[in-house]
XYZ file of C-alpha atoms in Angstrom:
623
model
C 0.251 -10.313 4.287
C 0.004 -7.694 2.123
C -1.640 -4.570 1.629
C 2.294 -0.474 -1.044
C 1.926 4.376 -7.446
C -1.554 3.129 -6.506
C -4.947 5.447 -8.620
C -5.695 6.891 -5.782
C -1.643 8.931 -4.189
C -2.662 7.761 -1.408
C -3.317 4.493 -1.644
C 0.005 3.534 -0.175
C 0.749 6.787 1.617
C 0.040 10.970 6.367
C 0.947 14.074 7.204
C 2.836 16.218 10.049
C 1.480 20.205 10.905
C 5.559 22.446 10.084
C 6.224 25.402 7.945
C 4.722 25.456 4.517
C 7.178 25.539 1.398
C 6.296 25.338 -1.586
C 8.642 22.478 -2.729
C 7.045 23.268 -6.546
C 9.762 25.229 -8.284
C 7.602 27.260 -10.267
C 9.418 27.775 -12.798
C 8.041 24.191 -14.148
C 4.416 24.186 -12.418
C 3.655 28.032 -11.711
C 1.121 29.400 -10.153
C -1.436 31.745 -11.942
C -2.148 29.351 -15.116
C -4.019 25.903 -15.351
C -2.835 23.574 -15.441
C -2.938 20.457 -17.011
C -1.394 18.078 -14.426
C 1.230 18.786 -11.835
C 4.847 16.464 -10.312
C 6.793 16.983 -6.721
C 9.271 18.575 -8.369
C 7.651 20.388 -12.033
C 9.434 17.463 -14.229
C 6.199 16.328 -16.626
C 6.903 13.175 -19.219
C 3.574 14.798 -20.902
C 2.211 17.388 -22.972
C -1.449 19.134 -22.403
C -3.918 17.173 -25.086
C -2.184 13.387 -25.004
C -3.677 10.703 -26.567
C -2.835 8.067 -24.108
C 0.212 6.554 -21.621
C 2.651 5.222 -22.899
C 2.220 2.003 -20.985
C -2.063 2.188 -21.972
C -2.779 0.054 -25.269
C -5.788 1.651 -27.679
C -5.449 -1.367 -29.972
C -6.221 -3.758 -27.630
C -9.161 -5.897 -28.262
C -11.694 -5.889 -25.213
C -14.292 -8.116 -23.484
C -13.710 -11.474 -21.308
C -13.825 -12.115 -17.969
C -10.119 -11.847 -16.360
C -10.953 -13.812 -12.897
C -7.498 -13.418 -10.529
C -6.069 -12.795 -6.651
C -5.635 -8.920 -5.884
C -2.257 -8.661 -3.931
C -2.835 -5.710 -2.870
C -5.119 -3.387 -0.910
C -6.492 -0.258 0.344
C -8.557 0.777 3.754
C -10.990 -1.388 4.743
C -10.881 -4.125 2.191
C -10.046 -7.123 2.783
C -8.714 -10.037 0.124
C -10.935 -13.408 2.322
C -13.735 -11.835 2.681
C -16.015 -9.086 2.852
C -19.229 -7.921 3.706
C -19.293 -3.948 2.794
C -19.744 -2.678 -0.184
C -18.274 0.783 1.054
C -14.505 1.026 1.190
C -13.797 4.946 2.018
C -14.396 4.633 6.008
C -12.963 2.208 8.876
C -16.207 0.153 9.311
C -17.445 -3.732 7.681
C -14.635 -5.449 5.351
C -15.025 -3.887 1.067
C -13.758 -5.948 -1.676
C -10.962 -4.378 -3.313
C -10.893 -2.301 -6.447
C -14.249 -0.493 -5.549
C -12.295 2.717 -6.161
C -12.322 1.496 -10.114
C -15.733 2.086 -9.640
C -15.574 5.967 -8.383
C -13.069 9.190 -10.788
C -10.983 11.498 -9.247
C -9.663 15.139 -10.089
C -6.015 13.774 -11.520
C -5.028 10.238 -11.545
C -1.022 8.984 -11.751
C 0.779 8.097 -14.385
C 2.315 4.777 -13.488
C 5.646 5.432 -15.735
C 6.634 8.713 -13.128
C 7.059 8.274 -10.050
C 5.065 10.967 -7.907
C 2.631 12.769 -11.807
C -1.259 13.923 -11.366
C -2.459 14.560 -14.138
C -6.128 16.100 -14.498
C -9.192 13.713 -15.778
C -12.108 14.390 -14.136
C -10.631 18.418 -13.781
C -9.905 19.745 -16.336
C -7.100 21.620 -15.246
C -6.095 23.056 -12.461
C -4.894 27.013 -10.842
C -2.682 26.731 -8.435
C -2.642 30.337 -6.139
C 0.375 32.698 -5.718
C 0.423 30.998 -1.320
C 0.113 27.613 -2.650
C -2.678 27.066 -0.127
C -5.355 27.424 -2.911
C -5.646 24.948 -6.322
C -8.530 25.291 -8.293
C -10.187 22.728 -10.820
C -12.119 23.632 -13.763
C -14.236 20.079 -13.593
C -15.004 18.858 -17.451
C -18.257 19.270 -18.482
C -18.589 15.902 -20.321
C -17.981 14.239 -16.748
C -20.890 12.356 -16.093
C -21.693 9.528 -12.948
C -23.828 5.833 -14.307
C -26.940 7.683 -14.521
C -26.311 9.899 -16.427
C -26.303 13.126 -14.661
C -23.435 14.874 -14.771
C -20.331 15.197 -12.699
C -20.254 18.591 -9.991
C -18.319 20.829 -7.513
C -20.481 20.020 -5.295
C -20.171 16.400 -4.986
C -15.868 17.122 -5.055
C -16.552 19.797 -2.454
C -18.803 17.630 0.000
C -16.715 14.012 -1.258
C -13.604 16.321 0.696
C -15.504 17.435 3.248
C -17.197 14.253 4.416
C -13.629 11.362 3.592
C -12.137 14.659 5.786
C -15.046 14.430 8.802
C -15.991 10.117 8.323
C -13.643 8.583 5.845
C -10.948 6.200 6.952
C -8.371 6.982 8.549
C -6.139 6.150 5.482
C -8.355 9.195 4.095
C -9.034 11.014 6.306
C -5.904 12.174 8.689
C -3.793 13.920 6.226
C -6.713 15.880 4.923
C -6.535 17.466 8.464
C -4.950 20.966 6.432
C -7.735 21.331 4.145
C -9.609 24.122 5.626
C -12.085 23.224 3.381
C -13.604 22.670 -0.203
C -15.778 25.176 -2.178
C -18.311 24.652 -4.737
C -17.674 28.371 -6.982
C -19.378 27.334 -8.877
C -21.013 23.994 -10.673
C -17.583 23.264 -13.217
C -14.954 25.286 -10.537
C -14.005 23.657 -7.143
C -11.303 24.897 -4.625
C -9.513 22.966 -1.872
C -8.231 25.259 0.006
C -5.100 24.389 2.416
C -4.436 25.785 5.720
C -0.170 26.867 5.083
C 0.523 24.145 6.665
C 0.512 21.418 4.517
C 4.433 20.000 2.699
C 4.048 20.665 -0.825
C 4.117 17.717 -2.412
C 0.386 17.342 -0.105
C -2.457 18.757 -3.093
C -0.262 15.004 -5.225
C -1.516 12.644 -3.504
C -5.384 14.761 -2.104
C -6.298 15.269 -5.985
C -6.669 11.347 -5.733
C -8.631 11.032 -3.608
C -12.522 9.718 -4.947
C -15.237 11.637 -5.411
C -17.918 10.523 -5.078
C -22.654 11.519 -5.296
C -23.263 14.124 -3.479
C -26.661 13.122 -4.314
C -27.050 9.783 -3.805
C -25.784 9.869 0.241
C -28.681 12.658 0.805
C -30.270 10.040 2.799
C -28.081 7.313 3.468
C -25.285 8.027 6.293
C -22.013 7.582 4.474
C -19.780 5.411 7.093
C -23.132 2.732 6.717
C -21.253 -0.628 6.918
C -23.866 -1.580 3.176
C -24.165 -4.464 0.448
C -26.300 -1.520 -1.932
C -24.030 -0.660 -4.464
C -22.756 3.046 -4.955
C -22.951 5.675 -7.024
C -20.275 5.509 -9.000
C -18.327 7.033 -12.695
C -15.281 5.240 -12.976
C -14.061 2.539 -15.909
C -16.383 -0.451 -14.014
C -19.700 -0.545 -11.228
C -20.330 -3.265 -9.174
C -22.233 -6.561 -11.452
C -22.824 -10.231 -9.444
C -21.524 -10.887 -5.968
C -22.162 -12.792 -3.362
C -20.933 -11.682 0.506
C -18.076 -13.177 1.150
C -18.054 -15.084 -2.073
C -17.346 -13.381 -5.336
C -17.690 -9.713 -6.828
C -17.607 -8.748 -10.610
C -17.097 -5.735 -11.556
C -18.343 -4.723 -14.934
C -17.017 -2.260 -18.079
C -19.077 0.706 -18.811
C -19.981 1.249 -21.988
C -20.080 4.527 -22.043
C -17.454 5.541 -19.926
C -17.438 9.045 -19.918
C -13.732 9.412 -20.321
C -13.178 6.999 -22.080
C -11.164 8.568 -24.915
C -9.325 10.579 -22.440
C -5.969 10.055 -23.001
C -5.682 9.600 -19.235
C -8.233 6.514 -19.656
C -7.510 5.990 -23.197
C -6.105 2.208 -23.874
C -7.285 0.549 -20.103
C -9.826 -1.310 -18.659
C -10.406 -3.579 -22.218
C -12.170 -6.755 -19.188
C -15.645 -6.086 -20.219
C -15.371 -8.686 -16.569
C -13.245 -8.028 -13.406
C -13.834 -11.193 -11.143
C -12.254 -11.447 -7.369
C -12.632 -14.924 -6.005
C -12.581 -15.574 -1.309
C -11.295 -18.414 -0.022
C -10.281 -17.798 3.770
C -7.333 -20.277 3.234
C -4.744 -19.998 0.531
C -4.949 -23.825 0.068
C -8.083 -23.655 -1.349
C -7.312 -20.916 -4.036
C -4.511 -21.934 -5.496
C -6.674 -25.831 -6.700
C -9.327 -23.418 -7.199
C -6.278 -21.707 -10.206
C -5.016 -25.410 -10.552
C -8.539 -26.421 -12.303
C -8.465 -22.957 -13.931
C -12.062 -21.419 -12.359
C -9.255 -18.226 -11.331
C -6.974 -17.430 -13.859
C -4.125 -15.104 -13.523
C -2.299 -15.166 -9.460
C -0.057 -13.878 -7.807
C 2.134 -16.562 -5.983
C 2.972 -14.903 -2.114
C 4.048 -18.539 -0.404
C 7.767 -19.695 -2.356
C 7.561 -23.917 -0.818
C 4.551 -23.198 -3.583
C 6.479 -21.711 -6.315
C 9.008 -24.171 -6.173
C 7.596 -27.555 -5.247
C 3.346 -26.951 -5.856
C 3.505 -26.342 -9.696
C 4.228 -29.223 -11.187
C 0.137 -29.165 -12.188
C -0.895 -31.113 -15.884
C -1.398 -28.051 -16.560
C 2.045 -26.712 -16.482
C 3.655 -29.378 -17.893
C 1.616 -29.388 -21.468
C 2.323 -24.936 -21.503
C -1.888 -23.564 -20.491
C -0.226 -22.378 -17.321
C 2.633 -19.884 -17.727
C 5.202 -19.255 -14.900
C 6.563 -16.700 -14.649
C 8.151 -13.327 -12.944
C 8.048 -10.346 -12.713
C 10.492 -7.265 -12.183
C 8.275 -5.771 -9.387
C 8.201 -1.717 -9.359
C 10.891 1.162 -8.994
C 9.392 1.759 -5.462
C 10.687 1.160 -1.994
C 8.556 -1.321 -0.508
C 8.194 -2.014 3.359
C 7.806 -5.974 4.941
C 8.554 -6.200 8.796
C 6.473 -7.406 11.850
C 5.183 -4.545 13.919
C 5.725 -4.912 17.486
C 3.336 -2.805 19.367
C 4.028 -0.559 21.448
C 0.826 0.889 23.836
C 1.574 -3.124 24.935
C 4.607 -2.368 28.017
C 6.630 -4.988 27.175
C 7.542 -3.011 23.947
C 8.971 0.116 24.675
C 12.228 -0.453 25.531
C 13.911 -1.407 22.291
C 16.665 -3.866 23.797
C 12.916 -6.164 24.350
C 12.595 -5.359 20.085
C 15.612 -5.812 19.285
C 16.615 -8.800 20.931
C 13.361 -10.253 19.504
C 14.375 -9.806 16.060
C 17.647 -11.265 16.900
C 15.365 -14.824 17.557
C 14.005 -15.171 13.866
C 16.995 -16.594 11.586
C 16.636 -15.639 8.590
C 18.753 -17.448 6.692
C 17.982 -20.899 7.697
C 14.082 -20.065 7.585
C 15.590 -18.523 3.941
C 17.098 -22.453 3.102
C 14.687 -24.430 4.958
C 11.452 -22.561 3.915
C 11.892 -20.493 1.854
C 13.859 -22.509 -1.141
C 16.396 -19.488 -1.330
C 14.278 -17.147 -2.628
C 14.069 -13.896 -1.056
C 17.033 -11.756 0.441
C 17.240 -10.719 3.905
C 15.769 -6.486 4.369
C 16.892 -4.599 6.482
C 15.143 -1.533 6.077
C 11.248 0.338 5.844
C 12.873 1.107 2.014
C 13.748 -2.489 1.056
C 15.130 -2.639 -2.691
C 14.860 2.134 -3.459
C 17.670 4.873 -3.263
C 15.682 5.573 0.486
C 18.129 2.532 1.515
C 20.395 3.471 3.539
C 24.186 1.568 3.504
C 27.343 3.137 4.939
C 28.343 6.409 7.166
C 25.498 9.380 6.261
C 26.691 11.643 3.594
C 28.081 15.580 3.418
C 24.135 16.301 3.362
C 23.023 13.671 5.716
C 24.808 14.436 8.156
C 24.603 18.141 7.413
C 19.917 17.657 8.332
C 21.148 15.659 11.178
C 22.767 18.091 12.930
C 20.366 20.859 12.179
C 17.891 19.093 13.508
C 20.196 17.083 16.575
C 19.164 21.674 17.563
C 15.706 20.717 18.728
C 16.475 16.938 19.168
C 17.791 13.945 20.646
C 19.600 11.911 18.026
C 20.140 8.507 18.157
C 23.648 7.191 18.955
C 25.156 5.701 16.556
C 24.095 8.177 13.991
C 26.989 9.087 11.728
C 28.126 4.902 11.689
C 27.407 2.925 9.036
C 23.465 2.298 8.874
C 21.873 -0.475 10.857
C 22.116 -3.557 9.259
C 20.960 -6.949 11.124
C 24.272 -9.218 12.516
C 24.048 -12.794 10.153
C 22.730 -15.721 11.820
C 25.105 -18.618 11.086
C 21.824 -20.439 9.396
C 21.674 -23.356 11.364
C 18.247 -22.218 13.220
C 20.443 -21.704 16.626
C 22.665 -19.369 16.048
C 24.881 -19.072 20.149
C 26.329 -16.095 19.114
C 22.682 -13.922 18.375
C 20.643 -15.784 21.146
C 23.759 -15.009 23.571
C 22.523 -11.320 22.303
C 19.714 -11.422 23.162
C 20.001 -13.082 26.006
C 21.909 -9.689 27.384
C 19.816 -7.881 25.392
C 16.502 -8.603 26.971
C 18.312 -9.366 31.009
C 19.577 -5.484 30.869
C 16.076 -4.404 30.043
C 14.942 -5.750 33.125
C 13.667 -9.166 31.730
C 14.991 -12.155 34.061
C 14.803 -15.622 34.058
C 12.611 -17.223 36.822
C 12.474 -20.983 36.548
C 12.823 -21.114 32.285
C 10.679 -18.166 32.042
C 10.678 -14.482 32.073
C 10.444 -11.345 34.328
C 10.096 -8.275 35.272
C 10.654 -7.027 39.012
C 6.995 -6.830 38.672
C 6.586 -10.594 38.592
C 5.027 -9.963 35.017
C 6.099 -12.611 31.900
C 7.377 -11.349 28.560
C 4.121 -11.802 26.552
C 4.157 -12.185 22.584
C 1.505 -13.232 20.591
C 1.875 -13.330 17.055
C -0.708 -12.004 15.463
C -1.949 -14.727 11.855
C -4.808 -14.953 9.967
C -3.513 -17.371 7.155
C -2.677 -20.744 8.250
C 0.605 -20.479 5.882
C 2.373 -18.755 8.699
C 2.248 -21.046 10.809
C 5.569 -22.897 9.161
C 7.277 -19.871 8.995
C 6.522 -18.412 12.350
C 6.833 -21.458 14.334
C 10.905 -21.713 14.682
C 10.514 -18.365 16.028
C 8.013 -19.283 18.596
C 9.997 -22.152 19.294
C 13.142 -20.103 20.169
C 11.878 -17.260 22.317
C 10.651 -20.436 24.312
C 13.815 -21.228 24.575
C 14.430 -17.613 26.044
C 11.891 -18.115 28.738
C 9.266 -14.951 25.968
C 5.828 -16.449 26.463
C 5.781 -16.866 22.639
C 2.926 -18.146 21.003
C 1.407 -17.522 17.846
C -2.980 -17.201 17.413
C -4.816 -17.377 13.880
C -7.792 -15.681 13.799
C -10.365 -15.889 11.120
C -9.779 -12.084 8.284
C -12.014 -10.358 9.571
C -10.618 -10.255 13.129
C -7.938 -9.986 12.515
C -8.610 -6.636 10.270
C -10.975 -5.584 13.227
C -7.936 -6.242 16.082
C -5.134 -4.206 14.151
C -7.346 -1.692 12.651
C -7.935 -0.875 17.156
C -4.342 -2.117 17.452
C -4.981 -5.259 19.634
C -2.105 -7.464 19.358
C 0.700 -8.117 20.865
C 3.242 -8.913 17.078
C 1.174 -8.365 13.934
C 3.441 -8.472 9.893
C 2.540 -5.812 8.147
C 3.535 -5.474 3.751
C 3.319 -2.156 1.145
C 4.757 -0.226 -0.809
C 5.489 3.248 -1.149
C 4.702 5.315 -2.932
C 8.283 6.552 -5.809
C 8.392 9.352 -3.995
C 6.887 9.662 -0.777
C 4.774 12.122 0.641
C 4.745 13.563 3.992
C 1.504 12.251 3.966
C 2.685 8.464 3.477
C 4.535 8.401 5.618
C 3.390 10.067 8.460
C 0.197 6.645 7.735
C 2.545 5.608 9.449
C 4.690 6.422 11.682
C 3.543 9.327 12.867
C 2.467 9.948 16.084
C -1.052 11.338 14.944
C -1.664 8.693 13.248
C -0.296 6.668 16.882
C -3.609 7.596 18.463
C -6.270 7.151 15.102
C -7.343 3.701 15.357
C -7.626 2.025 12.006
C -4.354 4.113 10.682
C -1.735 2.000 9.310
C 0.539 3.584 12.255
C 0.747 -0.731 13.969
C 3.732 -0.211 15.222
C 2.838 3.165 17.829
C 5.907 5.409 16.913
C 5.768 8.703 18.388
C 8.900 10.085 17.762
C 9.065 14.034 17.063
C 11.844 13.090 15.862
C 10.077 11.182 13.320
C 8.234 13.685 12.560
C 10.507 16.702 12.129
C 12.110 14.276 9.917
C 8.974 13.573 7.335
C 8.769 17.764 7.513
C 12.071 17.586 6.630
C 10.877 14.873 3.570
C 7.675 17.074 2.884
C 10.030 21.097 2.169
C 12.438 19.129 -0.380
C 13.011 21.629 -2.734
C 14.793 19.131 -5.097
C 14.469 15.444 -5.557
C 18.839 15.705 -3.644
C 17.492 17.384 -0.956
C 14.307 14.555 -0.362
C 16.952 11.932 -1.353
C 18.728 13.065 1.802
C 15.663 13.803 4.765
C 14.566 9.831 3.606
C 17.840 7.936 3.658
C 18.287 10.010 7.606
C 14.721 8.757 8.386
C 15.758 5.547 7.759
C 18.961 5.210 9.591
C 16.631 6.879 12.295
C 14.687 4.538 11.605
C 16.496 1.165 11.876
C 19.146 2.751 15.023
C 14.764 2.821 17.054
C 13.712 -0.542 15.797
C 10.475 -0.340 15.933
C 9.212 -2.431 12.961
C 11.296 -5.318 12.296
C 11.721 -5.428 8.857
C 11.977 -9.385 7.544
C 12.069 -10.523 3.793
C 11.960 -8.697 0.225
C 12.081 -9.780 -3.209
C 13.244 -8.418 -6.344
C 10.602 -10.152 -8.901
C 6.454 -10.860 -8.936
C 5.796 -14.043 -8.972
C 3.150 -14.447 -11.324
C 0.972 -17.694 -12.956
C -1.286 -17.674 -14.996
C -3.332 -19.287 -18.224
C -2.604 -18.882 -21.104
C -5.083 -16.311 -22.449
C -4.001 -13.213 -22.003
C -2.165 -10.437 -24.125
C -0.382 -7.831 -22.744
C 2.493 -4.973 -23.684
C 5.945 -5.188 -22.412
C 7.429 -3.751 -20.291
C 5.554 -3.284 -17.660
C 5.454 0.453 -16.067
C 8.373 0.926 -13.947
C 5.986 3.433 -10.701
C 2.740 0.449 -10.528
C 1.022 -2.710 -12.068
C -1.803 -2.633 -12.137
C -2.081 -6.163 -14.412
C -6.672 -6.001 -14.832
C -6.174 -2.590 -15.865
C -3.336 -3.434 -19.028
C -3.706 -7.188 -20.041
C -6.493 -8.326 -22.201
C -7.690 -11.323 -23.371
C -5.913 -13.004 -26.090
C -10.017 -14.328 -27.550
C -7.384 -17.341 -29.915
C -5.343 -18.522 -26.801
C -8.687 -18.006 -25.385
C -11.254 -19.791 -27.860
C -7.497 -22.832 -27.634
C -8.425 -23.126 -23.722
C -12.233 -23.179 -23.928
C -12.201 -19.896 -22.206
C -13.427 -17.855 -24.864
């Protein structure tokens, strides 16, 4: 699965309570004056009044339909079905890209690691104590019905999302004391002083909702009534669970702003929903879907020989992955007693033979991942450097530090590629025995006679061929392992309520991970909040303290040091089982599009960047 720079910064990335540090350099992001943008460490690429982002294409033609299958999604969204259009709560399954119907105070720049620029807002002013951020709204900002977006709408949005929003939205807002509408065009976000300096970067990117529209509608309802928005798209035709179309708003109020100009060329964005990948692939082969990111390596290697590829109507291409840390891992749920012992988690990981799987099932397409921040400067190797050792020493004054922290960063030992590496399996047996699991006639039991159950929850049959050998290996050791295939809605509900043993998880962090983002996946508070992304149930004061250090960083070097220490500790704890990673996106598309190269470094929403090449589309009969 692929849940992962987004339109709303929070989308990939929690909070923790610590002392506040004014990490935004005052020389770059000074208090007391109106600013047009912010970044984590004060460095902005684009000046006030810029005409458009460099990756945008104002000269590109508008029109056409982009029919695709999203490769990532947020909040309660589901790529296999939907039964609600309310995307900002926990309840129900919403279609991806509902966020395009809404604007935010700021938008992120996809070619900068952590910069946000004023969008709904014309400017932002920071108080001297860094706890108050006052946004002055653009007077031309309009809802789709033509009414103005007001400061009261903004205040309502933050108060409502804090009280009733999806945990990915509500948890970071615990540091927001209040949102105050000073007048119709001025709103102040007041923080309680415990926030990190980077918190505003995520929170200022939250969707702004229409207070009037929700006056007689419950915000947390699962509903198929299209909401009133202000963004570049609005909901068009749809059939619940089958398809949805987003129609571009031709009189979109922000279309000539630098933050929007040259984006959103397609008149219609259409998403079709399939419960199984093979049906979706057949639709692509027929041209019913015209853009596809392929996540199944076997299919990429063996199933793209159909006529449209052979005659050049369909293009297969690798695009470089974004320059941001990625996480693809299995989550043993430590709310289940059998997974609380690190030795058990370690033994389960040793039963999965990546080298054999990569050769025999993945066609050599992947690399073994050892980190939750793969492909980034935060992924550690070797022993800690001087700065890391200094931070470890500081943390050790109040917290127990895992044994081995001063040695080389932990890497799972390689296998011999046989699928039954005896050395790894002997190590796994030793770990299980030391953890109190004894072999009783071929079945492992603890002192209470309980079996070691390990049910792997999956939402697609494609994972059966990948995980079946792993299950067989675990069963050979006496673990009561099994696969449980459920439909997409069940998978969403069971992971939301933490009703699983082991489940697979993937995301892309923001290029500069924030304290709020890290806390939402790794922090103690999120472990107690159903619907959060802390699937493993990790609740460790040391992890919380390191995340606080990430948020307190005053420079990029300090941020990198804290992130690397976090990576070292996570590897030693083995809460998550990292599995595999790839340097590229595997993409196939019907040759009817234009696009600018190179792609942005930090986020790649193709549906907002590409456009229909009319001549190519006519040649394919798709104009």
